[in-house]
Coordinates of C-alpha atoms in Angstrom, one line a residue:
D1 CA 47.3 -10.1 -18.1
G2 CA 44.8 -10.5 -15.3
M3 CA 41.1 -9.8 -15.7
N4 CA 39.0 -7.3 -13.8
V5 CA 36.3 -8.5 -11.4
L6 CA 32.8 -7.2 -11.0
F7 CA 31.3 -9.0 -7.9
I8 CA 27.6 -8.5 -7.5
I9 CA 26.1 -9.4 -4.1
V10 CA 22.4 -9.3 -3.4
D11 CA 20.8 -9.3 0.1
D12 CA 18.3 -12.1 0.9
L13 CA 17.9 -13.3 -2.7
R14 CA 16.8 -16.9 -3.1
P15 CA 17.0 -18.3 -6.7
V16 CA 13.6 -17.0 -7.8
L17 CA 14.9 -16.1 -11.3
G18 CA 14.0 -17.1 -14.8
C19 CA 17.4 -18.7 -15.3
Y20 CA 16.7 -21.0 -12.3
G21 CA 13.4 -22.2 -13.9
D22 CA 11.0 -19.8 -12.1
K23 CA 8.1 -19.3 -14.5
L24 CA 6.6 -16.3 -12.7
V25 CA 9.5 -13.9 -11.9
K26 CA 10.6 -11.5 -14.6
S27 CA 14.4 -11.2 -14.4
P28 CA 15.6 -10.7 -18.1
N29 CA 18.9 -9.0 -17.3
I30 CA 20.1 -11.5 -14.7
D31 CA 18.9 -14.3 -17.1
Q32 CA 20.9 -12.7 -19.9
L33 CA 24.0 -12.7 -17.6
A34 CA 23.2 -16.4 -17.0
S35 CA 23.1 -17.1 -20.7
Q36 CA 26.8 -16.1 -20.8
S37 CA 27.7 -17.8 -17.5
M38 CA 28.2 -21.0 -15.7
V39 CA 25.2 -21.2 -13.3
F40 CA 25.4 -23.3 -10.1
S41 CA 22.0 -24.7 -9.2
N42 CA 23.1 -26.0 -5.8
A43 CA 25.1 -23.2 -4.1
Y44 CA 24.8 -22.6 -0.4
A45 CA 25.7 -20.0 2.2
Q46 CA 27.4 -20.9 5.4
Q47 CA 24.9 -19.1 7.7
A48 CA 21.5 -17.6 6.8
L49 CA 22.3 -14.2 8.4
C50 CA 23.8 -11.2 6.6
A51 CA 26.9 -10.4 8.7
P52 CA 28.2 -13.9 9.4
S53 CA 27.6 -15.0 5.8
R54 CA 29.4 -12.0 4.3
V55 CA 32.4 -12.2 6.6
S56 CA 32.6 -15.9 5.9
F57 CA 32.8 -15.7 2.1
L58 CA 34.8 -12.5 2.0
T59 CA 37.5 -14.1 4.3
G60 CA 37.1 -17.6 2.9
R61 CA 36.5 -18.9 6.5
R62 CA 33.6 -20.6 8.1
P63 CA 31.6 -18.9 10.9
D64 CA 33.2 -21.2 13.5
T65 CA 36.6 -19.7 12.4
T66 CA 35.5 -16.1 12.1
R67 CA 33.6 -16.6 15.4
L68 CA 30.8 -14.4 14.1
Y69 CA 27.2 -15.7 14.4
D70 CA 25.7 -12.3 15.1
F71 CA 26.5 -8.7 14.2
Y72 CA 28.6 -7.6 17.2
S73 CA 32.3 -8.5 16.7
Y74 CA 35.1 -7.7 14.2
W75 CA 37.0 -10.8 13.2
R76 CA 40.4 -9.2 13.1
V77 CA 40.2 -8.4 16.8
H78 CA 37.9 -11.2 18.0
A79 CA 39.1 -14.3 16.0
G80 CA 42.2 -13.7 13.9
N81 CA 43.7 -11.1 11.5
Y82 CA 42.4 -13.0 8.4
S83 CA 43.0 -11.6 5.0
T84 CA 40.0 -10.9 2.9
M85 CA 39.3 -11.5 -0.8
P86 CA 39.4 -7.8 -1.8
Q87 CA 42.5 -7.3 0.4
Y88 CA 44.2 -10.2 -1.5
F89 CA 43.3 -8.6 -4.9
K90 CA 44.5 -5.2 -3.6
E91 CA 47.8 -6.7 -2.5
N92 CA 48.1 -8.2 -6.0
G93 CA 47.9 -4.8 -7.8
Y94 CA 44.1 -4.3 -8.2
V95 CA 42.2 -1.2 -7.3
T96 CA 39.5 -2.5 -5.0
L97 CA 36.2 -0.7 -4.7
S98 CA 33.1 -1.2 -2.6
V99 CA 29.6 0.1 -3.4
G100 CA 26.5 -0.4 -1.3
K101 CA 26.2 -3.3 1.1
V102 CA 29.2 -5.6 0.6
F103 CA 30.5 -6.2 4.2
H104 CA 27.7 -5.8 6.7
P105 CA 28.1 -2.3 8.1
G106 CA 28.7 -1.7 11.8
V107 CA 30.9 -3.5 14.4
S108 CA 31.3 -6.7 12.2
S109 CA 33.4 -4.7 9.7
N110 CA 34.9 -2.2 12.2
Y111 CA 32.5 0.6 11.2
S112 CA 34.6 1.0 8.1
D113 CA 33.7 -1.9 5.8
D114 CA 37.2 -3.1 6.6
Y115 CA 38.8 -0.1 5.0
P116 CA 41.7 0.4 4.4
Y117 CA 42.6 -3.3 4.6
S118 CA 40.2 -4.4 1.9
W119 CA 39.5 -1.3 -0.2
S120 CA 41.7 1.2 -2.1
I121 CA 39.3 4.1 -1.4
P122 CA 36.6 4.5 1.3
P123 CA 33.5 2.4 0.5
F124 CA 30.4 4.1 -0.9
H125 CA 27.1 4.0 0.9
P126 CA 24.0 5.5 -0.6
S127 CA 22.6 8.4 1.4
A128 CA 19.1 7.0 1.1
E129 CA 20.3 3.9 3.1
K130 CA 19.6 5.7 6.4
H131 CA 15.8 5.9 5.5
E132 CA 15.4 2.1 4.9
N133 CA 13.3 1.6 8.0
D134 CA 11.6 5.0 8.2
K135 CA 7.9 5.5 7.9
T136 CA 7.8 5.9 4.1
C137 CA 5.1 3.4 3.1
R138 CA 1.7 5.0 2.5
G139 CA -1.1 2.9 4.0
K140 CA -4.8 2.7 3.1
D141 CA -5.4 5.4 5.7
G142 CA -3.2 7.8 3.7
K143 CA -0.6 8.0 6.5
L144 CA 3.0 6.9 6.4
H145 CA 4.0 3.6 8.1
A146 CA 7.0 1.4 8.6
N147 CA 5.5 -1.6 6.7
L148 CA 6.8 -4.9 5.4
V149 CA 5.0 -4.5 2.1
C150 CA 6.0 -1.1 0.8
P151 CA 5.5 -0.2 -2.9
V152 CA 6.4 3.5 -3.2
N153 CA 6.4 6.5 -5.5
V154 CA 10.2 7.1 -5.7
T155 CA 9.7 10.9 -6.2
E156 CA 8.1 11.0 -2.8
M157 CA 11.0 9.3 -1.1
P158 CA 13.6 11.2 1.0
G159 CA 16.0 12.7 -1.6
G160 CA 13.7 11.4 -4.4
T161 CA 15.6 8.1 -4.8
L162 CA 16.2 4.7 -3.3
P163 CA 19.5 3.1 -2.1
D164 CA 19.9 0.6 -4.9
I165 CA 19.3 3.3 -7.6
Q166 CA 22.1 5.4 -6.0
S167 CA 24.5 2.3 -5.8
T168 CA 24.0 1.6 -9.5
A169 CA 24.8 5.2 -10.4
E170 CA 28.0 5.2 -8.3
A171 CA 29.1 1.8 -9.6
I172 CA 28.6 3.0 -13.2
H173 CA 30.6 6.2 -12.3
L174 CA 33.5 4.0 -11.0
L175 CA 33.5 1.8 -14.1
N176 CA 33.9 4.9 -16.2
V177 CA 36.8 6.1 -14.0
M178 CA 38.4 2.7 -14.3
K179 CA 38.1 2.7 -18.1
T180 CA 40.0 6.0 -18.1
T181 CA 42.7 5.0 -15.7
R182 CA 43.1 1.6 -17.3
Q183 CA 43.9 0.0 -13.9
K184 CA 42.9 -3.5 -13.1
F185 CA 39.9 -3.4 -10.7
F186 CA 37.9 -5.5 -8.3
L187 CA 34.5 -3.8 -8.0
A188 CA 32.1 -5.2 -5.4
V189 CA 28.5 -3.9 -5.7
G190 CA 26.0 -4.8 -2.9
Y191 CA 22.3 -4.5 -3.6
H192 CA 19.8 -4.2 -0.7
K193 CA 16.6 -5.5 -2.2
P194 CA 14.8 -7.9 -1.8
H195 CA 15.8 -7.5 1.9
I196 CA 12.9 -6.3 4.0
P197 CA 11.2 -3.9 4.1
L198 CA 10.0 -4.8 0.6
R199 CA 10.3 -1.2 -0.6
Y200 CA 10.5 -0.7 -4.3
P201 CA 9.0 1.5 -7.1
Q202 CA 5.3 0.8 -7.2
E203 CA 5.2 0.3 -10.9
F204 CA 6.8 -3.1 -10.5
L205 CA 3.6 -4.4 -9.0
K206 CA 2.1 -4.3 -12.5
L207 CA 4.3 -7.3 -13.4
Y208 CA 2.7 -9.5 -10.7
P209 CA -1.2 -9.3 -10.6
L210 CA -2.3 -10.7 -7.2
E211 CA -4.5 -13.3 -8.9
N212 CA -1.3 -14.9 -10.4
I213 CA 0.4 -15.3 -6.9
T214 CA 0.2 -18.7 -5.3
L215 CA 1.0 -19.7 -1.7
A216 CA 4.1 -21.7 -0.9
P217 CA 3.7 -25.4 -1.8
D218 CA 4.1 -26.3 1.9
P219 CA 2.8 -23.4 4.0
W220 CA 2.5 -25.5 7.2
V221 CA 5.0 -26.2 10.0
P222 CA 6.2 -29.8 9.3
K223 CA 4.9 -32.3 11.9
K224 CA 8.2 -33.8 12.7
L225 CA 10.2 -30.5 12.7
P226 CA 12.1 -30.2 16.0
S227 CA 11.0 -26.9 17.7
V228 CA 14.6 -25.8 17.8
A229 CA 14.8 -25.7 14.0
Y230 CA 11.9 -23.3 13.6
N231 CA 12.4 -19.5 13.3
P232 CA 9.5 -17.4 14.5
W233 CA 10.2 -14.5 12.0
M234 CA 10.4 -11.8 14.7
D235 CA 11.6 -9.1 12.4
I236 CA 8.6 -9.0 10.2
R237 CA 6.3 -9.2 13.2
Q238 CA 7.6 -5.8 14.2
R239 CA 6.5 -4.1 10.9
D240 CA 3.4 -2.0 11.2
D241 CA 1.3 -3.9 8.7
V242 CA 2.2 -7.3 10.2
E243 CA 1.8 -6.1 13.8
A244 CA -1.8 -5.0 12.9
L245 CA -2.7 -8.6 12.0
N246 CA -2.1 -9.7 15.6
V247 CA -0.7 -13.1 14.6
S248 CA -0.1 -15.6 17.3
F249 CA 3.5 -16.4 18.4
P250 CA 5.5 -18.4 17.4
Y251 CA 3.8 -20.3 14.5
G252 CA 1.2 -17.9 13.2
P253 CA 0.1 -18.5 10.5
L254 CA -0.3 -15.2 8.5
P255 CA -3.7 -14.8 6.6
D256 CA -3.5 -16.3 3.1
D257 CA -4.2 -12.9 1.4
F258 CA -1.3 -11.3 3.2
Q259 CA 1.0 -14.2 2.4
R260 CA 0.2 -13.6 -1.3
R261 CA 1.0 -9.9 -0.9
I262 CA 4.4 -10.6 0.7
R263 CA 5.2 -13.0 -2.2
Q264 CA 4.0 -10.5 -4.8
S265 CA 6.2 -7.8 -3.2
Y266 CA 9.2 -10.0 -3.0
Y267 CA 8.9 -10.8 -6.7
A268 CA 8.4 -7.1 -7.5
A269 CA 11.5 -6.3 -5.5
V270 CA 13.5 -8.9 -7.5
S271 CA 12.4 -7.3 -10.8
Y272 CA 13.4 -3.9 -9.5
L273 CA 16.8 -5.4 -8.6
D274 CA 17.0 -6.9 -12.1
V275 CA 16.7 -3.5 -13.6
Q276 CA 19.6 -2.2 -11.5
V277 CA 21.8 -5.2 -12.6
G278 CA 20.8 -4.6 -16.2
L279 CA 21.8 -1.0 -16.1
L280 CA 25.1 -1.9 -14.4
L281 CA 26.0 -4.7 -16.9
S282 CA 25.0 -2.4 -19.9
A283 CA 27.4 0.2 -18.5
L284 CA 30.1 -2.5 -18.4
D285 CA 29.5 -2.9 -22.2
D286 CA 29.5 0.9 -22.7
A287 CA 32.9 1.2 -21.0
G288 CA 34.3 -1.6 -23.3
L289 CA 35.1 -3.8 -20.3
S290 CA 32.9 -6.8 -20.9
N291 CA 35.6 -8.8 -22.7
N292 CA 38.1 -8.5 -19.9
T293 CA 36.0 -8.5 -16.7
I294 CA 34.8 -11.6 -14.8
V295 CA 31.3 -11.1 -13.4
V296 CA 30.2 -13.0 -10.4
F297 CA 26.5 -12.8 -9.2
T298 CA 25.4 -14.2 -5.9
A299 CA 23.5 -13.5 -2.7
D300 CA 24.4 -13.7 1.0
H301 CA 21.6 -16.3 1.7
G302 CA 18.0 -17.0 0.7
W303 CA 14.6 -16.2 2.4
S304 CA 11.5 -18.2 3.2
L305 CA 8.4 -17.1 1.4
G306 CA 6.0 -19.1 3.6
E307 CA 7.6 -22.5 3.2
H308 CA 7.3 -24.5 6.5
G309 CA 5.2 -21.6 7.9
E310 CA 8.3 -19.3 7.9
W311 CA 8.9 -15.8 6.7
A312 CA 12.6 -15.0 7.1
K313 CA 16.1 -16.5 6.8
Y314 CA 17.4 -17.7 10.2
S315 CA 17.3 -21.5 9.5
N316 CA 19.2 -24.4 7.8
F317 CA 16.5 -25.2 5.2
D318 CA 17.4 -24.8 1.5
V319 CA 15.0 -21.8 1.2
A320 CA 17.3 -19.9 3.7
T321 CA 20.7 -21.3 2.7
R322 CA 20.5 -21.8 -1.1
V323 CA 21.6 -18.9 -3.3
P324 CA 21.9 -18.1 -6.9
L325 CA 25.6 -18.3 -8.1
M326 CA 26.9 -17.6 -11.6
F327 CA 30.3 -16.8 -13.1
Y328 CA 30.7 -15.0 -16.4
V329 CA 34.3 -15.5 -17.5
P330 CA 35.2 -14.1 -21.0
R331 CA 36.6 -16.8 -23.3
M332 CA 35.8 -19.5 -20.7
T333 CA 32.1 -19.5 -20.3
T334 CA 31.4 -17.7 -23.6
S335 CA 33.0 -17.1 -27.0
P336 CA 34.9 -13.9 -27.5
V337 CA 32.7 -11.1 -28.7
S338 CA 33.7 -9.0 -31.7
Q339 CA 34.9 -5.5 -31.1
G340 CA 32.0 -3.1 -30.4
A341 CA 29.4 -5.9 -30.1
R342 CA 27.2 -5.8 -27.0
V343 CA 27.3 -8.7 -24.5
F344 CA 24.8 -7.2 -22.0
P345 CA 22.3 -5.0 -23.8
Y346 CA 19.7 -3.6 -21.3
L347 CA 16.4 -5.5 -21.3
D348 CA 13.3 -3.8 -20.0
P349 CA 11.3 -6.3 -17.8
F350 CA 8.1 -4.6 -18.7
S351 CA 8.5 -5.4 -22.4
H352 CA 10.9 -8.3 -22.5
T353 CA 9.2 -11.7 -22.2
G354 CA 10.9 -15.0 -21.7
G355 CA 14.1 -15.7 -19.9
S356 CA 17.4 -16.9 -21.5
S357 CA 18.7 -20.3 -20.5
P358 CA 22.1 -20.6 -18.8
Q359 CA 25.2 -21.1 -21.0
G360 CA 26.2 -24.0 -18.8
Q361 CA 24.7 -25.4 -15.6
S362 CA 26.3 -27.4 -12.8
K363 CA 24.3 -29.3 -10.3
K364 CA 27.4 -29.8 -8.1
V365 CA 26.9 -28.8 -4.5
V366 CA 29.1 -25.8 -3.9
E367 CA 29.6 -23.3 -1.0
L368 CA 30.1 -19.5 -0.9
V369 CA 33.2 -20.1 1.3
S370 CA 34.8 -21.2 -2.0
L371 CA 34.4 -17.8 -3.7
F372 CA 37.7 -16.5 -2.5
P373 CA 39.9 -19.3 -4.0
T374 CA 37.8 -19.6 -7.1
L375 CA 38.0 -15.9 -8.0
A376 CA 41.8 -15.9 -7.2
E377 CA 42.3 -18.8 -9.7
L378 CA 40.1 -17.3 -12.4
A379 CA 42.0 -14.0 -12.2
G380 CA 45.3 -15.8 -12.5
L381 CA 46.4 -15.1 -9.0
Q382 CA 48.0 -17.7 -6.8
V383 CA 45.2 -19.6 -5.0
P384 CA 45.4 -19.2 -1.2
P385 CA 46.4 -22.4 0.6
A386 CA 43.9 -24.6 2.3
C387 CA 43.7 -23.8 6.0
P388 CA 45.1 -26.2 8.6
K389 CA 42.7 -27.7 11.2
M390 CA 43.6 -24.9 13.6
S391 CA 44.0 -21.7 11.5
V392 CA 43.5 -18.8 14.0
G393 CA 47.1 -17.7 13.6
V394 CA 47.2 -18.1 9.8
V395 CA 46.7 -14.8 8.0
L396 CA 46.1 -16.1 4.5
C397 CA 44.3 -19.4 3.9
T398 CA 40.9 -20.6 2.9
E399 CA 38.4 -23.2 4.1
G400 CA 36.8 -23.3 0.7
R401 CA 38.0 -25.1 -2.4
S402 CA 38.3 -23.5 -5.8
I403 CA 35.4 -24.5 -8.1
A404 CA 37.0 -23.0 -11.1
H405 CA 37.4 -26.4 -12.7
Y406 CA 33.6 -26.8 -12.9
L407 CA 33.6 -23.9 -15.3
N408 CA 35.5 -25.8 -18.0
I409 CA 32.4 -27.2 -19.6
S410 CA 31.6 -27.1 -23.3
E411 CA 28.7 -24.9 -24.5
G412 CA 25.3 -25.9 -23.2
E413 CA 26.5 -29.0 -21.4
V414 CA 24.7 -29.7 -18.1
E415 CA 26.7 -31.3 -15.4
R416 CA 24.7 -33.8 -13.4
G417 CA 26.6 -33.9 -10.2
K418 CA 25.7 -37.5 -9.2
E419 CA 29.0 -39.2 -9.8
G420 CA 30.4 -41.3 -7.1
C421 CA 27.1 -42.4 -5.6
N422 CA 25.9 -46.0 -5.5
G423 CA 22.4 -47.4 -5.0
T424 CA 22.6 -47.1 -1.2
G425 CA 22.5 -43.3 -1.3
R426 CA 26.0 -43.3 0.1
C427 CA 28.5 -41.4 -1.9
S428 CA 32.3 -41.6 -2.2
N429 CA 34.5 -39.2 -0.3
E430 CA 34.8 -37.0 -3.5
E431 CA 31.1 -36.2 -3.3
P432 CA 30.9 -32.5 -2.5
V433 CA 28.8 -31.3 0.4
A434 CA 27.9 -27.8 1.7
L435 CA 28.0 -27.0 5.4
S436 CA 25.8 -24.4 6.9
Q437 CA 25.0 -23.6 10.6
Y438 CA 22.6 -21.7 12.7
P439 CA 22.7 -20.8 16.4
R440 CA 19.7 -20.9 18.8
P441 CA 19.3 -19.7 22.4
A442 CA 16.9 -22.5 23.4
D443 CA 15.1 -25.6 22.3
A444 CA 11.8 -23.8 21.7
P445 CA 11.1 -20.7 19.7
Q446 CA 11.4 -17.5 21.8
W447 CA 11.8 -13.7 21.1
N448 CA 15.6 -14.0 20.3
S449 CA 15.6 -17.3 18.5
D450 CA 16.2 -15.7 15.1
K451 CA 19.2 -13.5 16.1
P452 CA 20.7 -14.6 19.4
R453 CA 23.7 -12.7 20.6
L454 CA 26.9 -14.7 21.0
M455 CA 26.6 -15.1 24.8
D456 CA 23.0 -16.2 24.5
I457 CA 23.8 -19.1 22.2
R458 CA 23.1 -22.6 23.8
I459 CA 22.6 -24.8 20.7
M460 CA 24.2 -24.8 17.3
G461 CA 22.6 -26.5 14.3
Y462 CA 25.2 -27.9 11.9
S463 CA 23.7 -28.8 8.5
M464 CA 25.3 -30.9 5.7
R465 CA 23.7 -30.6 2.2
A466 CA 24.6 -33.2 -0.4
I467 CA 23.0 -33.7 -3.8
D468 CA 20.5 -36.2 -2.4
Y469 CA 20.0 -35.3 1.3
R470 CA 20.2 -32.6 4.0
Y471 CA 21.3 -33.8 7.4
T472 CA 21.2 -31.4 10.5
L473 CA 22.3 -31.9 14.1
W474 CA 21.3 -29.4 16.8
V475 CA 24.0 -29.8 19.5
Q476 CA 25.0 -28.2 22.8
Y477 CA 27.1 -25.1 22.3
D478 CA 29.3 -23.2 24.8
P479 CA 29.8 -19.6 23.6
S480 CA 32.5 -18.8 26.2
N481 CA 35.0 -21.1 24.4
F482 CA 33.2 -21.5 21.0
S483 CA 32.8 -25.2 21.4
A484 CA 30.2 -27.6 20.1
D485 CA 29.5 -30.9 22.0
F486 CA 28.5 -33.5 19.5
R487 CA 27.9 -36.0 22.3
N488 CA 24.9 -33.9 23.4
V489 CA 22.5 -33.8 20.5
H490 CA 19.3 -31.9 21.2
A491 CA 17.6 -32.8 17.9
G492 CA 18.2 -34.0 14.4
E493 CA 16.8 -33.7 10.9
L494 CA 17.2 -35.8 7.8
Y495 CA 15.5 -35.0 4.5
M496 CA 15.9 -37.2 1.4
M497 CA 15.8 -34.9 -1.6
D498 CA 14.6 -37.4 -4.3
N499 CA 11.2 -37.9 -2.7
D500 CA 11.1 -34.8 -0.5
P501 CA 12.6 -31.8 -2.4
N502 CA 10.9 -29.2 -0.1
Q503 CA 12.3 -30.8 3.0
D504 CA 8.9 -31.4 4.7
Y505 CA 9.3 -34.9 6.1
N506 CA 12.0 -35.4 8.7
V507 CA 13.1 -39.1 8.7
Y508 CA 15.9 -38.6 11.2
N509 CA 14.2 -40.8 13.9
N510 CA 13.3 -43.7 11.5
T511 CA 16.6 -43.9 9.5
S512 CA 20.0 -45.3 10.4
H513 CA 22.4 -42.4 9.9
G514 CA 25.6 -43.3 11.8
W515 CA 27.7 -42.8 8.6
L516 CA 26.2 -39.3 8.3
F517 CA 27.0 -38.5 11.9
K518 CA 30.6 -39.5 11.4
K519 CA 30.8 -37.4 8.2
I520 CA 29.4 -34.2 9.8
I521 CA 31.7 -34.3 12.8
D522 CA 34.7 -34.9 10.5

């Protein structure tokens, strides 16, 4: 009969959630979703930048295939006329709907969010979105600034609202329309926060007293980190409150008290997001759709909160590439609910204490590029074929592999994900890995290191994450023909997760890694 799909995408959300073991963050509604879902604890984006990541998982192709590493090209013109996940659902009889930030707006989605290819009706963008970077943050001087840390009184905002509040209201409206028309739907809802600026209703600060906020466990630049691997967090330097600190380029550091304020505001923005997700899922219940709708929750990439001295995405570290990922599939991840019973009652983060634990948890390493084939399989559609080595002319194929089989786990069972490894740390060919990449214009941090335009890229960092290591090679790159030269390695990184989970001690130069080199170029 085919189930509906509610696909929730969050901007810049690392897995700081109760269901991922975070003891500080209050996220009761997302945790409640996790309690009915299969939760993946090792899920990774293909590039820690909004537009390339979104185009990658929405087409099921890697950035080297979409040829998008920045914001300034549309894959259908620039790379190949690749089908997207919502387009595939649309072609298979679904009404496809987009609310908020799903595709990255602008050139990278043809100024239309890829409408009409991907969506049945024009995508909805909240009117408050255009004020995201305005001077709306009241400073100690009483004046308005364009700050990084930006708790606000919502009634004083332009239009008296915020973008994510508007997106939730529109998504709820569309759910009620779909309930009435009884059509199968694929509804994608993209939330802005906790993307910078960290602008959220000021009452959420009460959840996070500053005295409870710690610094990152490793707030220093690692001694053996190659300079090419470092991102100098240029975008936050341009915010009024950070600029006033006059922090040295490129390594900083930021003052400790301001680091705590950033972390406090990031967590507050996550709780504000949790409220939006809770209202949306409660509306799914109200519409009587929870028993026949798959819910997927994920993010386009993570964000550094001071780890390695960094405050941004723009890197290949876990803090930038690792994302939350969970699938709620009625009758697969949870038992059927009796008629009229609520699956997702709204939980107020101000009064609800303690998070729910996941229904099932998989430690398998998985990639966002696998979302397209996975959702197709879960919805009972034919899974798009695997792409051939050269797939530029192939309209429908995927470079990801369906992970639907990981969802068939009995209640509460935790999958360990270490099978196929022997004592040497080398794993069999079946061992899953996640591939991420990041471009750089030069070997040392400079003004455009974080977001180089295509023609300025000189080096590409290819990173392979397995359950027990992360291996990265920074190699020569030619943007004129999109080619990487693995014979010209500028720098390398190797982190062994068992004794270095934060990826602080690069052992690339004192470890034999020929087998890893061969694996990454394959």
